[in-house]
């Protein structure tokens, strides 16, 4: 899109430059008008070359990532209606991000696991009651006259263990898992703050982009009228510089408008999934 605007602006400036040159050679216009138009044409020509190089580099970047060559891209049509933030409430976005973000969810599981580990280690101080059972089979040999037999024995017992002193082993393990639990909680708070910040930033950027799109669309219409007025009033009311400045402002607004539209698509389809899943 930037290249398209550069080409269109170059064409408009070239046309104005040729008009100024013709008037100057016919001694109907000022040399300053001609030189201003000539300098502006050189500037926009350089900008067009830069845009071409940037586009070529972008295609090369696509090839580097995908392994496939690309020479064309589908542009965003001017008549496409872009999505507004839905729901258009910042707090709901933050709540959804907190509930759906995999990084936050994973860290919450870690906090819960370390909390259970604390309870497990503390249980080392508690008495334990176990049901113990066993089964034995003995082969009792008989005499020369017979009498051998197999004897099956089953034992069932209740075993009570009462820890009295374990050299501080249980207390040490409890302190370790407590520290681990606090560390997990700190990481969870950090992750939640980061996700909240990223979500808020994205919501505000998307909201700003959609508002900017509407505002710039109105500005394009107004500036187009300015350009037409100054072209019609040249050279009686306006100088070549006035016309060229109006052209420059028009294409600058168009570039900003296009960028805002692509930013809106990027926030909706690229940034939001990242916030919810990473």
C-alpha positions as semicolon CSV with decimal commas, in nm:
position;residue;x (nm);y (nm);z (nm)
1;X;0,000;0,000;0,000
2;X;0,282;0,241;0,084
3;X;0,435;0,175;-0,258
4;X;0,102;0,240;-0,427
5;X;0,071;0,576;-0,255
6;X;0,433;0,660;-0,341
7;X;0,373;0,584;-0,708
8;X;0,051;0,787;-0,713
9;X;0,214;1,081;-0,536
10;X;0,511;1,068;-0,772
11;X;0,275;1,083;-1,068
12;X;0,091;1,385;-0,925
13;X;0,413;1,570;-0,842
14;X;0,556;1,493;-1,183
15;X;0,246;1,637;-1,346
16;X;0,274;1,955;-1,138
17;X;0,646;1,974;-1,214
18;X;0,582;1,956;-1,587
19;X;0,318;2,231;-1,563
20;X;0,556;2,455;-1,366
21;X;0,838;2,384;-1,611
22;X;0,621;2,466;-1,912
23;X;0,503;2,793;-1,756
24;X;0,861;2,887;-1,665
25;X;0,993;2,815;-2,015
26;X;0,704;3,016;-2,162
27;X;0,793;3,300;-1,923
28;X;0,450;3,276;-1,765
29;X;0,564;3,141;-1,431
30;X;0,832;3,199;-1,173
31;X;1,154;3,006;-1,167
32;X;1,100;2,940;-0,795
33;X;0,784;2,744;-0,875
34;X;0,967;2,530;-1,128
35;X;1,263;2,462;-0,895
36;X;1,032;2,379;-0,604
37;X;0,842;2,129;-0,817
38;X;1,165;1,980;-0,950
39;X;1,308;1,935;-0,600
40;X;0,985;1,783;-0,471
41;X;0,978;1,537;-0,760
42;X;1,330;1,423;-0,677
43;X;1,223;1,371;-0,316
44;X;0,915;1,163;-0,393
45;X;1,112;0,965;-0,653
46;X;1,359;0,869;-0,378
47;X;1,070;0,777;-0,148
48;X;0,925;0,551;-0,416
49;X;1,259;0,371;-0,455
50;X;1,274;0,326;-0,076
51;X;0,922;0,181;-0,076
52;X;1,016;-0,064;-0,351
53;X;1,322;-0,178;-0,158
54;X;1,120;-0,216;0,159
55;X;0,860;-0,428;-0,022
56;X;1,131;-0,644;-0,178
57;X;1,287;-0,696;0,165
58;X;0,947;-0,790;0,309
59;X;0,899;-1,053;0,035
60;X;1,244;-1,188;0,115
61;X;1,147;-1,208;0,481
62;X;0,839;-1,412;0,389
63;X;1,055;-1,645;0,182
64;X;1,302;-1,682;0,468
65;X;1,024;-1,783;0,709
66;X;0,808;-1,997;0,483
67;X;1,059;-2,123;0,227
68;X;0,824;-2,020;-0,055
69;X;0,878;-1,726;-0,289
70;X;0,618;-1,451;-0,285
71;X;0,573;-1,176;-0,542
72;X;0,220;-1,060;-0,468
73;X;0,012;-0,997;-0,160
74;X;-0,358;-0,938;-0,121
75;X;-0,425;-0,583;-0,010
76;X;-0,693;-0,489;0,236
77;X;-0,989;-0,363;0,036
78;X;-1,105;-0,011;0,109
79;X;-1,465;-0,126;0,152
80;X;-1,388;-0,388;0,419
81;X;-1,561;-0,312;0,748
82;X;-1,310;-0,360;1,028
83;X;-1,412;-0,505;1,362
84;X;-1,461;-0,290;1,667
85;X;-1,340;-0,416;2,007
86;X;-1,591;-0,678;2,119
87;X;-1,692;-0,660;2,392
88;X;-1,609;-0,293;2,404
89;X;-1,532;-0,306;2,777
90;X;-1,172;-0,310;2,897
91;X;-1,238;-0,498;3,222
92;X;-1,403;-0,786;3,033
93;X;-1,098;-0,817;2,810
94;X;-0,871;-0,836;3,115
95;X;-1,096;-1,095;3,283
96;X;-1,100;-1,312;2,972
97;X;-0,725;-1,288;2,934
98;X;-0,672;-1,390;3,297
99;X;-0,903;-1,688;3,256
100;X;-0,771;-1,803;2,919
101;X;-0,401;-1,720;2,920
102;X;-0,203;-2,045;2,932
103;X;0,092;-1,890;3,112
104;X;-0,130;-1,765;3,396
105;X;-0,324;-2,091;3,414
106;X;-0,006;-2,295;3,429
107;X;0,137;-2,080;3,708
108;X;-0,187;-2,113;3,904
109;X;-0,149;-2,491;3,891
110;X;0,207;-2,454;4,018
111;X;0,086;-2,243;4,312
112;X;-0,179;-2,501;4,400
113;X;0,070;-2,787;4,369
114;X;0,323;-2,619;4,600
115;X;0,043;-2,546;4,849
116;X;-0,047;-2,916;4,859
117;X;0,319;-3,003;4,898
118;X;0,331;-2,788;5,213
119;X;0,045;-2,991;5,363
120;X;0,221;-3,311;5,266
121;X;0,548;-3,213;5,433
122;X;0,372;-3,090;5,747
123;X;0,214;-3,431;5,782
124;X;0,561;-3,563;5,872
125;X;0,488;-3,449;6,230
126;X;0,165;-3,645;6,248
127;X;0,128;-4,003;6,375
128;X;0,049;-4,262;6,111
129;X;-0,181;-4,559;6,143
130;X;-0,132;-4,843;5,897
131;X;-0,303;-5,170;5,835
132;X;-0,035;-5,434;5,774
133;X;-0,106;-5,777;5,639
134;X;0,091;-6,081;5,524
135;X;0,045;-6,431;5,399
136;X;0,290;-6,722;5,427
137;X;0,296;-7,071;5,292
138;X;0,515;-7,337;5,460
139;X;0,585;-7,688;5,337
140;X;0,614;-7,917;5,637
141;X;0,796;-8,239;5,544
142;X;0,666;-8,559;5,687
143;X;0,848;-8,876;5,808
144;X;0,924;-9,193;5,615
145;X;0,580;-9,304;5,705
146;X;0,410;-8,993;5,561
147;X;0,239;-8,710;5,739
148;X;0,375;-8,416;5,529
149;X;0,152;-8,109;5,475
150;X;0,133;-7,749;5,348
151;X;0,064;-7,483;5,610
152;X;-0,086;-7,141;5,507
153;X;-0,054;-6,856;5,755
154;X;-0,220;-6,513;5,729
155;X;-0,130;-6,220;5,953
156;X;-0,319;-5,893;5,995
157;X;-0,201;-5,612;6,223
158;X;-0,256;-5,243;6,293
159;X;0,068;-5,044;6,313
160;X;0,087;-4,704;6,483
161;X;0,394;-4,483;6,436
162;X;0,450;-4,174;6,649
163;X;0,734;-3,944;6,528
164;X;0,914;-3,802;6,832
165;X;1,225;-3,633;6,689
166;X;1,363;-3,649;6,336
167;X;1,652;-3,405;6,365
168;X;1,458;-3,112;6,221
169;X;1,416;-3,288;5,885
170;X;1,042;-3,221;5,862
171;X;1,075;-2,854;5,961
172;X;1,350;-2,806;5,704
173;X;1,140;-2,955;5,426
174;X;0,842;-2,743;5,529
175;X;1,053;-2,426;5,506
176;X;1,177;-2,527;5,160
177;X;0,831;-2,590;5,019
178;X;0,704;-2,268;5,182
179;X;0,973;-2,075;4,997
180;X;0,882;-2,257;4,676
181;X;0,515;-2,168;4,729
182;X;0,595;-1,799;4,783
183;X;0,815;-1,800;4,473
184;X;0,531;-1,953;4,269
185;X;0,289;-1,691;4,401
186;X;0,531;-1,411;4,310
187;X;0,563;-1,546;3,953
188;X;0,186;-1,572;3,928
189;X;0,144;-1,209;4,032
190;X;0,411;-1,104;3,780
191;X;0,243;-1,302;3,500
192;X;-0,098;-1,157;3,586
193;X;0,038;-0,802;3,586
194;X;0,210;-0,863;3,251
195;X;-0,103;-1,010;3,091
196;X;-0,314;-0,726;3,230
197;X;-0,074;-0,467;3,089
198;X;-0,055;-0,638;2,748
199;X;-0,434;-0,673;2,731
200;X;-0,497;-0,313;2,828
201;X;-0,240;-0,190;2,577
202;X;-0,389;-0,398;2,297
203;X;-0,745;-0,292;2,376
204;X;-0,648;0,075;2,379
205;X;-0,441;0,037;2,060
206;X;-0,731;-0,133;1,882
207;X;-0,980;0,123;2,009
208;X;-0,746;0,403;1,904
209;X;-0,692;0,246;1,561
210;X;-1,065;0,216;1,491
211;X;-1,125;0,575;1,603
212;X;-0,828;0,693;1,394
213;X;-0,958;0,514;1,085
214;X;-1,287;0,704;1,094
215;X;-1,115;1,034;1,166
216;X;-0,859;0,992;0,888
217;X;-1,127;0,889;0,639
218;X;-1,296;1,225;0,698
219;X;-0,958;1,400;0,673
220;X;-0,889;1,238;0,335
221;X;-1,214;1,372;0,193
222;X;-1,143;1,720;0,326
223;X;-0,784;1,725;0,204
224;X;-0,886;1,603;-0,140
225;X;-1,106;1,912;-0,167
226;X;-0,811;2,129;-0,061
227;X;-0,591;1,974;-0,330
228;X;-0,854;2,026;-0,597
229;X;-0,908;2,386;-0,489
230;X;-0,537;2,471;-0,498
231;X;-0,485;2,301;-0,833
232;X;-0,766;2,503;-0,982
233;X;-0,634;2,821;-0,822
234;X;-0,278;2,771;-0,951
235;X;-0,104;2,997;-1,045
236;X;-0,349;3,282;-0,991
237;X;-0,408;3,226;-0,619
238;X;-0,158;2,962;-0,517
239;X;0,205;2,884;-0,588
240;X;0,345;2,553;-0,703
241;X;0,465;2,495;-0,348
242;X;0,110;2,536;-0,217
243;X;-0,015;2,270;-0,456
244;X;0,272;2,033;-0,382
245;X;0,229;2,073;-0,007
246;X;-0,140;1,995;-0,038
247;X;-0,059;1,682;-0,241
248;X;0,199;1,575;0,016
249;X;-0,045;1,621;0,302
250;X;-0,312;1,420;0,120
251;X;-0,087;1,118;0,063
252;X;0,050;1,144;0,415
253;X;-0,305;1,117;0,550
254;X;-0,377;0,825;0,318
255;X;-0,068;0,642;0,444
256;X;-0,173;0,698;0,804
257;X;-0,523;0,575;0,722
258;X;-0,392;0,259;0,558
259;X;-0,152;0,193;0,846
260;X;-0,433;0,231;1,100
261;X;-0,643;-0,024;0,909
262;X;-0,362;-0,279;0,895
263;X;-0,283;-0,216;1,260
264;X;-0,645;-0,288;1,345
265;X;-0,628;-0,623;1,163
266;X;-0,298;-0,704;1,332
267;X;-0,433;-0,634;1,681
268;X;-0,745;-0,842;1,619
269;X;-0,595;-1,148;1,450
270;X;-0,234;-1,159;1,573
271;X;-0,192;-0,983;1,905
272;X;-0,507;-1,099;2,082
273;X;-0,448;-1,474;2,026
274;X;-0,097;-1,425;2,160
275;X;-0,223;-1,261;2,477
276;X;-0,477;-1,534;2,541
277;X;-0,248;-1,829;2,470
278;X;0,108;-1,737;2,570
